[in-house]
PDB file of C-alpha atoms in Angstrom:
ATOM      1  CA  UNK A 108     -31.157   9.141  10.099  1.00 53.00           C
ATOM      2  CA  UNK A 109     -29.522   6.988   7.130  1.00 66.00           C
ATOM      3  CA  UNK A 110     -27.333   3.802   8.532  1.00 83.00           C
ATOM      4  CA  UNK A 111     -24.270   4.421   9.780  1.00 88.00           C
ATOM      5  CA  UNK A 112     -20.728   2.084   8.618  1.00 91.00           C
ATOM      6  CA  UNK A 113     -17.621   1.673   9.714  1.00 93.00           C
ATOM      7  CA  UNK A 114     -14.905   1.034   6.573  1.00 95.00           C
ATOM      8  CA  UNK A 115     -12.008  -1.526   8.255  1.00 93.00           C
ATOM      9  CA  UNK A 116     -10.219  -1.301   4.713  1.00 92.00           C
ATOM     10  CA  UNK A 117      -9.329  -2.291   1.261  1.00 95.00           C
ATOM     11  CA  UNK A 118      -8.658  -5.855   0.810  1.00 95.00           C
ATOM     12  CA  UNK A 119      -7.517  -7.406  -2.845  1.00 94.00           C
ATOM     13  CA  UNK A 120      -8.851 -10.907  -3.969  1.00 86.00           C
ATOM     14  CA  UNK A 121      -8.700 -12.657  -7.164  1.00 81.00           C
ATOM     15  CA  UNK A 122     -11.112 -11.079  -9.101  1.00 85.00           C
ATOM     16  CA  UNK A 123      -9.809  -7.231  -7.528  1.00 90.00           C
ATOM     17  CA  UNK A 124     -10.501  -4.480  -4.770  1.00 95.00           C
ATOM     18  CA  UNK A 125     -13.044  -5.161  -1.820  1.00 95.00           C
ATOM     19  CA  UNK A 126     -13.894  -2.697   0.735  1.00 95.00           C
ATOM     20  CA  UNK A 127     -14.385  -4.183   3.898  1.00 95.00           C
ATOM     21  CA  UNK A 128     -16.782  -3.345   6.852  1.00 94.00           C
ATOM     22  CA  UNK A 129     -17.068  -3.551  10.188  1.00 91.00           C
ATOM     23  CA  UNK A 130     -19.276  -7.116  10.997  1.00 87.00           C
ATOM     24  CA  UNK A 131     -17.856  -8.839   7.847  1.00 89.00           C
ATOM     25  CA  UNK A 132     -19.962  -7.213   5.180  1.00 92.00           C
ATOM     26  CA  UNK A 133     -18.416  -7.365   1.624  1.00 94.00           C
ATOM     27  CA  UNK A 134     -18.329  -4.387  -1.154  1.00 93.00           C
ATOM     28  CA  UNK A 135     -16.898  -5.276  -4.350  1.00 94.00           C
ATOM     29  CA  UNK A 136     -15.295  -2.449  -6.695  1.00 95.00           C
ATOM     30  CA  UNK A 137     -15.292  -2.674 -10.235  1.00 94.00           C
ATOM     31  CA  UNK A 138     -14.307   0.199 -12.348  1.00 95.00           C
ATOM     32  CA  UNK A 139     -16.803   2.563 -13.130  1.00 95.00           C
ATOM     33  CA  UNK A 140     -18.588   1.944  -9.685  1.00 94.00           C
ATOM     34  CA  UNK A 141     -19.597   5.282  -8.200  1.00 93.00           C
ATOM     35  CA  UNK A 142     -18.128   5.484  -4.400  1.00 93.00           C
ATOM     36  CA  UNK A 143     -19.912   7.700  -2.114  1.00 92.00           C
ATOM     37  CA  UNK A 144     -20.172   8.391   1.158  1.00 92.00           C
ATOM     38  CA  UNK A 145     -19.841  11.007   3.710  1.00 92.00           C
ATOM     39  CA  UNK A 146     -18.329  10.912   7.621  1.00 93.00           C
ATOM     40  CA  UNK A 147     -20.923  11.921  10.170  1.00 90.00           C
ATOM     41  CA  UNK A 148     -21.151  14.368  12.861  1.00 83.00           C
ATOM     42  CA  UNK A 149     -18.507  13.565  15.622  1.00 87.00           C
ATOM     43  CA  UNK A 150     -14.892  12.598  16.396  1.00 91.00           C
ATOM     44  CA  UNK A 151     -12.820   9.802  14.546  1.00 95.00           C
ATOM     45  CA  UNK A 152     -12.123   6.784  17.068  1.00 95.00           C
ATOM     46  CA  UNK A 153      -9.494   4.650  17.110  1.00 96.00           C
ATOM     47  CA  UNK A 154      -9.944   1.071  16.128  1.00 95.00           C
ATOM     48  CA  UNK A 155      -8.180  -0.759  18.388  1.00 94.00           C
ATOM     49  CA  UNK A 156      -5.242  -3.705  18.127  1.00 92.00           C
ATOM     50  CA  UNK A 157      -4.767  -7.123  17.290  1.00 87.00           C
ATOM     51  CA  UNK A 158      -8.934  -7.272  16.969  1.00 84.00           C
ATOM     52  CA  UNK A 159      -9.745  -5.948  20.368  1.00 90.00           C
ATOM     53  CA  UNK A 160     -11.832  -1.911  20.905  1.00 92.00           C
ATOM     54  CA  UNK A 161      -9.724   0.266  22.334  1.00 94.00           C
ATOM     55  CA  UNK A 162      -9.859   0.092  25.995  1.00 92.00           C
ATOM     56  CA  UNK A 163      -9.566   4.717  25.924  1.00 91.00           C
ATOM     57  CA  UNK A 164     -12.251   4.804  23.062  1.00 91.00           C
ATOM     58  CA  UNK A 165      -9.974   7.493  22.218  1.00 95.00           C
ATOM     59  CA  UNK A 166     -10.571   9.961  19.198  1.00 94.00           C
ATOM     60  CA  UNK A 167      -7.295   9.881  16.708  1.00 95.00           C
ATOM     61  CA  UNK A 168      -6.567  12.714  13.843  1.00 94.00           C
ATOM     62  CA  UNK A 169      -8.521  12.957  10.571  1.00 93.00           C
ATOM     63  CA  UNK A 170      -4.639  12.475   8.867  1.00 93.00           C
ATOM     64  CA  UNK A 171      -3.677   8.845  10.595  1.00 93.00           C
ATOM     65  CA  UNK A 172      -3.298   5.949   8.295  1.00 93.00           C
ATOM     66  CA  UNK A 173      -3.076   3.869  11.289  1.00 92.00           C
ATOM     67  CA  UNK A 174      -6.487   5.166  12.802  1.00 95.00           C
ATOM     68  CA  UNK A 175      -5.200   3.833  16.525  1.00 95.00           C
ATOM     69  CA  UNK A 176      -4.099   5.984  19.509  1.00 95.00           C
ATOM     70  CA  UNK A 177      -0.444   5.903  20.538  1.00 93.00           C
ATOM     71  CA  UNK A 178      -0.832   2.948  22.959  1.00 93.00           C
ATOM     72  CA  UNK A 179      -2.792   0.571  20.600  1.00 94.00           C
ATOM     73  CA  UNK A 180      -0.152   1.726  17.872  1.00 93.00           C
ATOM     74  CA  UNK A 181       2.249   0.301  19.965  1.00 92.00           C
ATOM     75  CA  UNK A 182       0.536  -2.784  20.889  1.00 90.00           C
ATOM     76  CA  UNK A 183       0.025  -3.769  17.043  1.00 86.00           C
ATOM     77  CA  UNK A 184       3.492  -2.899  16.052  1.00 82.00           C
ATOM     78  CA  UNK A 185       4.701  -5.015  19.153  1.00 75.00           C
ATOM     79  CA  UNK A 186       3.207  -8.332  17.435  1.00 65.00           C
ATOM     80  CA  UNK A 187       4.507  -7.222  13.702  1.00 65.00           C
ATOM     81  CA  UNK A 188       6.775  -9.486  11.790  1.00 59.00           C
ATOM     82  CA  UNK A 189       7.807  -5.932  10.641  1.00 55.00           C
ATOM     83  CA  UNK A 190       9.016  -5.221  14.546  1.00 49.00           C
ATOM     84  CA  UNK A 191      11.110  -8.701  14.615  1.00 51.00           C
ATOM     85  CA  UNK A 192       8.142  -9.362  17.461  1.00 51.00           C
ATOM     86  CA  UNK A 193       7.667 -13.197  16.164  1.00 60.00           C
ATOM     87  CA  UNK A 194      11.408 -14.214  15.102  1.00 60.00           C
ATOM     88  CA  UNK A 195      10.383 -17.551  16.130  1.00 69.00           C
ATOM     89  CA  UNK A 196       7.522 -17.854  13.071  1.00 78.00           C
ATOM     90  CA  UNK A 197       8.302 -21.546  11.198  1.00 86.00           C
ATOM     91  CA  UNK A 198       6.846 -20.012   8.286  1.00 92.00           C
ATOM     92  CA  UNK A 199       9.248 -19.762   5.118  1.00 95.00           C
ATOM     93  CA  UNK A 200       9.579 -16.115   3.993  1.00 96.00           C
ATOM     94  CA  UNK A 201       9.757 -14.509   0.386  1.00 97.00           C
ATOM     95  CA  UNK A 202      12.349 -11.261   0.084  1.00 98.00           C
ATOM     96  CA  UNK A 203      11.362  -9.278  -2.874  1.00 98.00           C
ATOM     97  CA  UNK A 204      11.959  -5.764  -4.941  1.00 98.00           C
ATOM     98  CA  UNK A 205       8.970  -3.864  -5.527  1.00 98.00           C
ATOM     99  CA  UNK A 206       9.125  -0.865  -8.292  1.00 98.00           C
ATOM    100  CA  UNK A 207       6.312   1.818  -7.360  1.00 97.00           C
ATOM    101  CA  UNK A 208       6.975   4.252  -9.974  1.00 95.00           C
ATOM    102  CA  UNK A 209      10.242   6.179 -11.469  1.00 94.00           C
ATOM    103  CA  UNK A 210      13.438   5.688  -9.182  1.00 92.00           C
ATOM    104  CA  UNK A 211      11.112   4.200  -5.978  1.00 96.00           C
ATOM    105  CA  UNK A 212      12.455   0.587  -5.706  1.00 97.00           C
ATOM    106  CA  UNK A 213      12.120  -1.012  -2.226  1.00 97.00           C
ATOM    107  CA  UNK A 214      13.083  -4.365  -0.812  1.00 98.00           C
ATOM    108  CA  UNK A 215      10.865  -6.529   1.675  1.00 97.00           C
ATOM    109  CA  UNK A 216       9.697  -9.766   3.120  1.00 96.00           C
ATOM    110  CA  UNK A 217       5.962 -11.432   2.675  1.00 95.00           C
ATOM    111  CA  UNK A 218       4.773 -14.927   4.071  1.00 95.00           C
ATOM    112  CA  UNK A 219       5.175 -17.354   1.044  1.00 96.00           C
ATOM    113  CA  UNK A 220       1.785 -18.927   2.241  1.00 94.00           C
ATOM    114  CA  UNK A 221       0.266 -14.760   0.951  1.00 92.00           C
ATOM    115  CA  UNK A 222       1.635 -14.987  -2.380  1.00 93.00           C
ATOM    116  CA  UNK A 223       1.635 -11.893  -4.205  1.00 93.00           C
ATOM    117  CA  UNK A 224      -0.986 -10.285  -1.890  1.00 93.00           C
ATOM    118  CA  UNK A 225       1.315  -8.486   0.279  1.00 93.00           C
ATOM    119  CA  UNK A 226       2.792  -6.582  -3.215  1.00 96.00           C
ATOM    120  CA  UNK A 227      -0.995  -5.774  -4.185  1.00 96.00           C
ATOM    121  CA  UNK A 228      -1.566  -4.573  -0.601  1.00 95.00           C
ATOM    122  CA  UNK A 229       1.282  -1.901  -1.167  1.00 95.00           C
ATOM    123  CA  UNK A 230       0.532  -0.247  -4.200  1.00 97.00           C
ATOM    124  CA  UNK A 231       3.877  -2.275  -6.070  1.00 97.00           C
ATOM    125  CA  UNK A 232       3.817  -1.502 -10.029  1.00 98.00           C
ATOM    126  CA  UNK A 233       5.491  -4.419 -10.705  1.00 98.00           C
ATOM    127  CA  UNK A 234       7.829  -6.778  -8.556  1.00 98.00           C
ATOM    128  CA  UNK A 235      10.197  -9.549  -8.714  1.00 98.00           C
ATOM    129  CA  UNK A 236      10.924 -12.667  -6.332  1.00 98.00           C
ATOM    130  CA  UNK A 237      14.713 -12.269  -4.795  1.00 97.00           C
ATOM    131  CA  UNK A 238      14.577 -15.695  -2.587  1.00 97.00           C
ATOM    132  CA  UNK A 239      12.615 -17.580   0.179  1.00 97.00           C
ATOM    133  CA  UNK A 240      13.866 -19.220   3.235  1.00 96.00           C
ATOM    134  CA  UNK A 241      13.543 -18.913   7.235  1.00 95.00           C
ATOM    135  CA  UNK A 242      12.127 -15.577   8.605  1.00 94.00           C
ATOM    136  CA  UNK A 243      15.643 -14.707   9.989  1.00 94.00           C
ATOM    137  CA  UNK A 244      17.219 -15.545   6.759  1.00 95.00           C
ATOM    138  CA  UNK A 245      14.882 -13.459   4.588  1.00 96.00           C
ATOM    139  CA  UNK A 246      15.351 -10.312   7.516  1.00 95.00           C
ATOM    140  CA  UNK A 247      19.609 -10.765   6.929  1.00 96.00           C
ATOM    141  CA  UNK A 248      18.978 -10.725   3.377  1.00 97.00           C
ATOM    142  CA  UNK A 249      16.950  -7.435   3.839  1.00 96.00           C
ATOM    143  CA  UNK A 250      18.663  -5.971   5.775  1.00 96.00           C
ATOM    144  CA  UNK A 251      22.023  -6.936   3.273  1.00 97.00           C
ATOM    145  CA  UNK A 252      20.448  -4.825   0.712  1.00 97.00           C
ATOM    146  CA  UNK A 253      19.621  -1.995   2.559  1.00 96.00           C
ATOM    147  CA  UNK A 254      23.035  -1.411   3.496  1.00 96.00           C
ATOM    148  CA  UNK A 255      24.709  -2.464   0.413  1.00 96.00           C
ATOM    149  CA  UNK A 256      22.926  -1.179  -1.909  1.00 96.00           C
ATOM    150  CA  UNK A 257      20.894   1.684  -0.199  1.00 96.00           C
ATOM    151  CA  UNK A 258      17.922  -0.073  -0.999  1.00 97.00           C
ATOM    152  CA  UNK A 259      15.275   1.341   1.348  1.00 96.00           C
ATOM    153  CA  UNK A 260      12.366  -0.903   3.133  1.00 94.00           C
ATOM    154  CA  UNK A 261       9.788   1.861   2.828  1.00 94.00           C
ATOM    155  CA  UNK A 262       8.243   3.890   1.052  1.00 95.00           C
ATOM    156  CA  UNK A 263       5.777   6.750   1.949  1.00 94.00           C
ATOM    157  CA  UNK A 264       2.884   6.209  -0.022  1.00 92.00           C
ATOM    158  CA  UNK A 265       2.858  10.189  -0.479  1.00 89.00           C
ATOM    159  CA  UNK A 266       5.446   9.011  -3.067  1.00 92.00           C
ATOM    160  CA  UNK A 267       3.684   6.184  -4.584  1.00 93.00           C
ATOM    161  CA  UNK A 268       1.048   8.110  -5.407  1.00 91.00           C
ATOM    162  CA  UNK A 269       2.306  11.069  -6.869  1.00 87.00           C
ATOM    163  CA  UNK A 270       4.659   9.092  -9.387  1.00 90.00           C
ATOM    164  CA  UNK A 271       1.752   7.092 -10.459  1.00 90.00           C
ATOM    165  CA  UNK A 272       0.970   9.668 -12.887  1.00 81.00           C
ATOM    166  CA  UNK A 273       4.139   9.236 -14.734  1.00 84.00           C
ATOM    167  CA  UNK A 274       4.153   5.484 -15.161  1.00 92.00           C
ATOM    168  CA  UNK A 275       6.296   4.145 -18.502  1.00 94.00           C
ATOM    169  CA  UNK A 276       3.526   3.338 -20.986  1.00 91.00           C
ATOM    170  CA  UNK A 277       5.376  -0.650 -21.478  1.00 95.00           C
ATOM    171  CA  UNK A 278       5.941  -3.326 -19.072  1.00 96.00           C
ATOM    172  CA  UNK A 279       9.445  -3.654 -20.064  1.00 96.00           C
ATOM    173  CA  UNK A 280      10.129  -0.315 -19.608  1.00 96.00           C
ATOM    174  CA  UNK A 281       8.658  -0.928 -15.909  1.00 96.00           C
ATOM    175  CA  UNK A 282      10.279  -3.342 -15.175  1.00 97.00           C
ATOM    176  CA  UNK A 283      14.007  -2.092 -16.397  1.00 97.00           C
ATOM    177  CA  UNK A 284      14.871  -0.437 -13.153  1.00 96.00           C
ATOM    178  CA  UNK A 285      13.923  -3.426 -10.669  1.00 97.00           C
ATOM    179  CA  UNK A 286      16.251  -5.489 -13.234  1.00 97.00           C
ATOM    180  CA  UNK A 287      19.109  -3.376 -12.251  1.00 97.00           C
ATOM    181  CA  UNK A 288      18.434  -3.613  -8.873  1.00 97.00           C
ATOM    182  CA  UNK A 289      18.688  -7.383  -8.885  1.00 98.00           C
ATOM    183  CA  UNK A 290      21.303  -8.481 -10.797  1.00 97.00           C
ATOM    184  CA  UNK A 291      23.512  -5.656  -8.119  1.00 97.00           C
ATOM    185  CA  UNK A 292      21.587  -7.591  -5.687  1.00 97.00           C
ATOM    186  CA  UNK A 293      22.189 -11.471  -6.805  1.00 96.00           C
ATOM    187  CA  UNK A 294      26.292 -10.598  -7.216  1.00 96.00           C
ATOM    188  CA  UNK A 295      26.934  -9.531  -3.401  1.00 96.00           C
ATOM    189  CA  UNK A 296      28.556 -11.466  -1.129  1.00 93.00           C
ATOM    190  CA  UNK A 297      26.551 -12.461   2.495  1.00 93.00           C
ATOM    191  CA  UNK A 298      23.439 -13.880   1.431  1.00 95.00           C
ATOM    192  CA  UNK A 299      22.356 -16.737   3.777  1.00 96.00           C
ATOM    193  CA  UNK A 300      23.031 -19.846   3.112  1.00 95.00           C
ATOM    194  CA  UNK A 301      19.599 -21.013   4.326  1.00 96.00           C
ATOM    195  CA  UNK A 302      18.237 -18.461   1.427  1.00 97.00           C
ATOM    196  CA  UNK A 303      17.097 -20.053  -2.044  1.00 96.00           C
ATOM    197  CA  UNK A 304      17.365 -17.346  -4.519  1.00 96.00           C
ATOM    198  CA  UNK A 305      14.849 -17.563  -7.274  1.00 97.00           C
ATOM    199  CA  UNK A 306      15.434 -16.163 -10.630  1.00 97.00           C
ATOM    200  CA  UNK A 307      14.199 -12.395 -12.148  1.00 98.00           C
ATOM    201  CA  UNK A 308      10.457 -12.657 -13.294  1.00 97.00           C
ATOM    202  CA  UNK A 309       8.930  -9.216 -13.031  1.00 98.00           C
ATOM    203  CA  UNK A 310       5.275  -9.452 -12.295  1.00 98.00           C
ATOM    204  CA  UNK A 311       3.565  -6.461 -13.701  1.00 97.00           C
ATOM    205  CA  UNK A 312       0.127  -5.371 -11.694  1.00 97.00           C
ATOM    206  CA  UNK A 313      -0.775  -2.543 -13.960  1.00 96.00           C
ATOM    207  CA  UNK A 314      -3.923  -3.723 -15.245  1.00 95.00           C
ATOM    208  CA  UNK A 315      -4.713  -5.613 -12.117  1.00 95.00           C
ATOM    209  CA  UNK A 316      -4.728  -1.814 -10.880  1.00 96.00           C
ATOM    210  CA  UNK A 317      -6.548  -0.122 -13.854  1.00 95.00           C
ATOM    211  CA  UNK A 318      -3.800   2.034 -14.236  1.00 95.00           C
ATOM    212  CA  UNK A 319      -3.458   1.165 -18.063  1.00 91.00           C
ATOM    213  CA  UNK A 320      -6.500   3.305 -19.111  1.00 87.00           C
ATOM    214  CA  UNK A 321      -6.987   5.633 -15.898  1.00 91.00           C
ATOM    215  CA  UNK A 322      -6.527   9.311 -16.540  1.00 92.00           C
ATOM    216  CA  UNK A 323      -3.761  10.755 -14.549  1.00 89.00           C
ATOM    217  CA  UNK A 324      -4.536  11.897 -10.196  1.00 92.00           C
ATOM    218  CA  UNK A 325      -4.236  15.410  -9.796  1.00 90.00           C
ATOM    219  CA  UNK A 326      -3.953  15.266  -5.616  1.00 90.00           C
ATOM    220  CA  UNK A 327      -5.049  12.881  -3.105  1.00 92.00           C
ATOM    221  CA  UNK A 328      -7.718  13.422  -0.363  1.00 93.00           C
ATOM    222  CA  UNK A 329      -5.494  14.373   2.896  1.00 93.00           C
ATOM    223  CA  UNK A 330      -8.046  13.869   5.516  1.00 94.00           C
ATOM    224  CA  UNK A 331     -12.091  13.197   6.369  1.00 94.00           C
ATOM    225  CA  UNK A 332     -13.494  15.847   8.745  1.00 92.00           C
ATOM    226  CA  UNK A 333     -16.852  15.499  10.438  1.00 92.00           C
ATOM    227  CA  UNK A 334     -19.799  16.492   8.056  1.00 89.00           C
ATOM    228  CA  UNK A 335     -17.526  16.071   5.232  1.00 90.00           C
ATOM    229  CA  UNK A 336     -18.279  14.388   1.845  1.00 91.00           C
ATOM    230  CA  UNK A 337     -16.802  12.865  -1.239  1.00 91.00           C
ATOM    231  CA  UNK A 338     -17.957  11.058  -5.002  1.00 91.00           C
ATOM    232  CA  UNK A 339     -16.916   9.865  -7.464  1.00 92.00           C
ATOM    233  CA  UNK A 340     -16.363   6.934 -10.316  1.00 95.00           C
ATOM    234  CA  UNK A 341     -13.929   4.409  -9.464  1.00 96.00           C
ATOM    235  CA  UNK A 342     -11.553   4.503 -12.202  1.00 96.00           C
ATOM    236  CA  UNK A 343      -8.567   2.430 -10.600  1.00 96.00           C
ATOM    237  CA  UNK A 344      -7.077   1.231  -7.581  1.00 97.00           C
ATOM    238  CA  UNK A 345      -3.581   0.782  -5.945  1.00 97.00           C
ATOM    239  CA  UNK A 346      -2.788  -1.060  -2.356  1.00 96.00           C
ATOM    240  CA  UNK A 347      -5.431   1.134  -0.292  1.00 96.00           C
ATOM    241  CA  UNK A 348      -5.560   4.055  -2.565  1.00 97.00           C
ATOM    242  CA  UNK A 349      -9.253   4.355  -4.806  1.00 97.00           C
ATOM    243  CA  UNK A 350      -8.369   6.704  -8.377  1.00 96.00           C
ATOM    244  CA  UNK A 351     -11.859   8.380  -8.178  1.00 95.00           C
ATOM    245  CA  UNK A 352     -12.958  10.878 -11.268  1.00 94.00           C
ATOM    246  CA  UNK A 353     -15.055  13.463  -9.785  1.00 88.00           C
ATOM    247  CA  UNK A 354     -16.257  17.086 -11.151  1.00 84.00           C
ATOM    248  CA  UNK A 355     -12.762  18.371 -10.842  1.00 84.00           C
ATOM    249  CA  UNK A 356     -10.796  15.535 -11.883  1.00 90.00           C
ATOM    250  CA  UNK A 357      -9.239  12.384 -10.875  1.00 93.00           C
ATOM    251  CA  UNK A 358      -8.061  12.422  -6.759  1.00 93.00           C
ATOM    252  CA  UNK A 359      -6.287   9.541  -4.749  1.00 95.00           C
ATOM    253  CA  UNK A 360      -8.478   8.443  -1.377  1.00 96.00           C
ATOM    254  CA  UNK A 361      -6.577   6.183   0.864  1.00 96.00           C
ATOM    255  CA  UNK A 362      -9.249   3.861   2.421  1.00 97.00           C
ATOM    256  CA  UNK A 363      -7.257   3.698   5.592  1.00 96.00           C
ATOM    257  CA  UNK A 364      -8.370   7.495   6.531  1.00 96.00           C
ATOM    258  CA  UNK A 365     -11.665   6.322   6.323  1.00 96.00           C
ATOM    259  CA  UNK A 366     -11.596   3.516   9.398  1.00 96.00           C
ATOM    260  CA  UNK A 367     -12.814   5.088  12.487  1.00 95.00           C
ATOM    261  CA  UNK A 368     -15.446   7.378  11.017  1.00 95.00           C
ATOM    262  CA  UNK A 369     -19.144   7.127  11.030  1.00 94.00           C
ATOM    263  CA  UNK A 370     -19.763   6.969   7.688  1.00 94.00           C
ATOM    264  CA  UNK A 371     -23.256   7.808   5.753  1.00 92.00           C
ATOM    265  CA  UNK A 372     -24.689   7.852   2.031  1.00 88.00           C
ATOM    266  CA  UNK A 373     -23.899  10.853   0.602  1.00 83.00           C
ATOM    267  CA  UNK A 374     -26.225  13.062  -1.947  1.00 69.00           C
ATOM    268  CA  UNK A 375     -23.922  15.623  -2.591  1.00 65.00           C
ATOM    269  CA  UNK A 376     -21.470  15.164  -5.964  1.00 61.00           C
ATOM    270  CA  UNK A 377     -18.680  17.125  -4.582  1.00 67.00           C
ATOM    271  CA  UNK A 378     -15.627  16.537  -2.920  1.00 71.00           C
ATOM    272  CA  UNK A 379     -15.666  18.465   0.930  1.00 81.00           C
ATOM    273  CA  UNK A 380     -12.290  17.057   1.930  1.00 89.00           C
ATOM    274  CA  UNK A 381      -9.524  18.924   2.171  1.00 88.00           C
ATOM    275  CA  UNK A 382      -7.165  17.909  -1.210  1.00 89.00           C
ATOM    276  CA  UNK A 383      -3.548  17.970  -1.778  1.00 90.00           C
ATOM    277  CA  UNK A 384      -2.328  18.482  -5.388  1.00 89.00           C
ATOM    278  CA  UNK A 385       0.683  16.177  -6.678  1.00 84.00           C
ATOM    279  CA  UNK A 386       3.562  18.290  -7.160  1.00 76.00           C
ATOM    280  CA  UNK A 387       6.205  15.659  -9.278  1.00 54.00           C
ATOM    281  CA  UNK A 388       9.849  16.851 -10.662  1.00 47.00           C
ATOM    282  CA  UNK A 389      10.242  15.684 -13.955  1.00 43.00           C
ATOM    283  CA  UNK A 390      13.220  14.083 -13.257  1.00 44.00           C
ATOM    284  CA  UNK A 391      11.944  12.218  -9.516  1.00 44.00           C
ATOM    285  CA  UNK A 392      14.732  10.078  -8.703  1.00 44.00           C
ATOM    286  CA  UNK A 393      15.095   8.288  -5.336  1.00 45.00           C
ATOM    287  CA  UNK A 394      18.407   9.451  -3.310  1.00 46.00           C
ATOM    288  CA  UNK A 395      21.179   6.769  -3.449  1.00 41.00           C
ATOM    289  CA  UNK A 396      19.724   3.568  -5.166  1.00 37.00           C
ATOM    290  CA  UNK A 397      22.381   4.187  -8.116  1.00 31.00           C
TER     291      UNK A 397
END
């Protein structure tokens, strides 16, 4: 029986998109790669919490991006800047606006120590700096947006994905709606004072991605089942989505379904995972930004 891995994600350094495995080995992904594999026999476990197993060894669904049971869900969310768990963290904070796609703009926080990493992470088109400061300043200045401006702090990627096909073909035409978006941003009143704002420099990640020269995703892979198999050639990448082009076209695989599994060499060429096809309005706007 071939070696079995276990995938603990998709990780973005300086030279682009690494898949990571379970005892610290490496893969890079270049485009063109071919990326196959297929999940063995058996259940999906969960992967446990701030680096420890899961005490249950419990099995989770085929369709979790989390790939953790309910209580070591709980436990990782509980020590999550994103839960206000650490509001005592001396680390200075940057609040940006990240642009996904047409009418998805979102606002958010990132340790200035990460740099940009945090905006690769999430699949952000392009983005701008908005300030840095204290973590509690950069939450209140968050937060601020979100109810001023009906800016939201998430975004499914469902979304990202599906208006990733629709991308403006220049950077200034990506980068026109997160413009908006700050200069309503810099002229309200409340910021903190302990806040330095920084000025608009949209940072465009569209060739970091391959998107530039990628043909367009039909649907995205919605979950691995047991025995299940999928390859194709890697043709670009977004936060923890891989654009692979297999016999049927181009389909979205979110690396985070694949943590958890057993997973094998595959001979086959096909795709055996269930698929959803992208289903976009022409006119996708998001609810309430303007």
């Amino acid at each position: 029986m071939a070696q079995a891995w276990k995938c603990s994600g998709l990780r973005w350094s300086a030279q682009g998109p690494v898949l990571a495995w379970d005892g610290g080995r490496l893969s890079p992904l270049s485009w063109g790669k071919r990326v196959s594999f297929a999940a063995a026999a058996g259940v999906r476990s969960c992967v446990g919490a701030r680096g420890y197993p899961c005490p249950l060894r419990a099995g989770v669904s085929g369709r979790s991006a989390g790939a953790r049971c309910e209580e070591c869900a709980r436990l990782d969310r509980a020590h999550s800047v994103a839960a206000d768990g650490i509001a005592d963290d001396p680390r200075p904070y940057h609040v940006y606006l990240a642009w996904f796609g047409p009418g998805l703009v979102k606002v958010g926080i990132t340790a200035v120590g990460r740099g940009s990493a945090r905006l690769l992470e999430q699949g952000a088109v392009c983005f701008t700096w908005l300030g840095a400061g204290p973590l509690m300043a950069a939450r209140r200045t968050e937060e601020l947006l979100r109810a001023a401006l009906r800016v939201p702090d998430r975004i499914p990627y469902a979304e990202k994905r599906a208006v990733r096909a629709a991308l403006p073909e220049k950077e200034e035409e990506r980068a026109a709606e997160l413009s908006v978006v700050y200069e309503k941003a810099v002229q309200l009143g409340g910021w903190p004072e302990t806040l330095t704002r920084e000025p608009f420099r949209s940072v465009d990640h569209v060739r970091a991605f391959g998107l530039a020269d990628a043909p367009a995703a039909l649907g995205e892979v919605r979950e691995l089942v047991a025995g299940g198999s999928l390859s194709g050639e890697l043709v670009a990448a977004a936060g923890p989505d891989l654009h692979l082009a297999a016999q049927d076209g181009v389909v979205v695989l979110d690396t985070r379904l694949m943590r958890g599994w057993d997973l094998v060499p595959s001979a086959s060429g096909e795709i055996a995972f269930p698929v959803r096809h992208f289903e976009v309005p022409a006119a996708h706007r998001q609810d309430g930004l303007f």
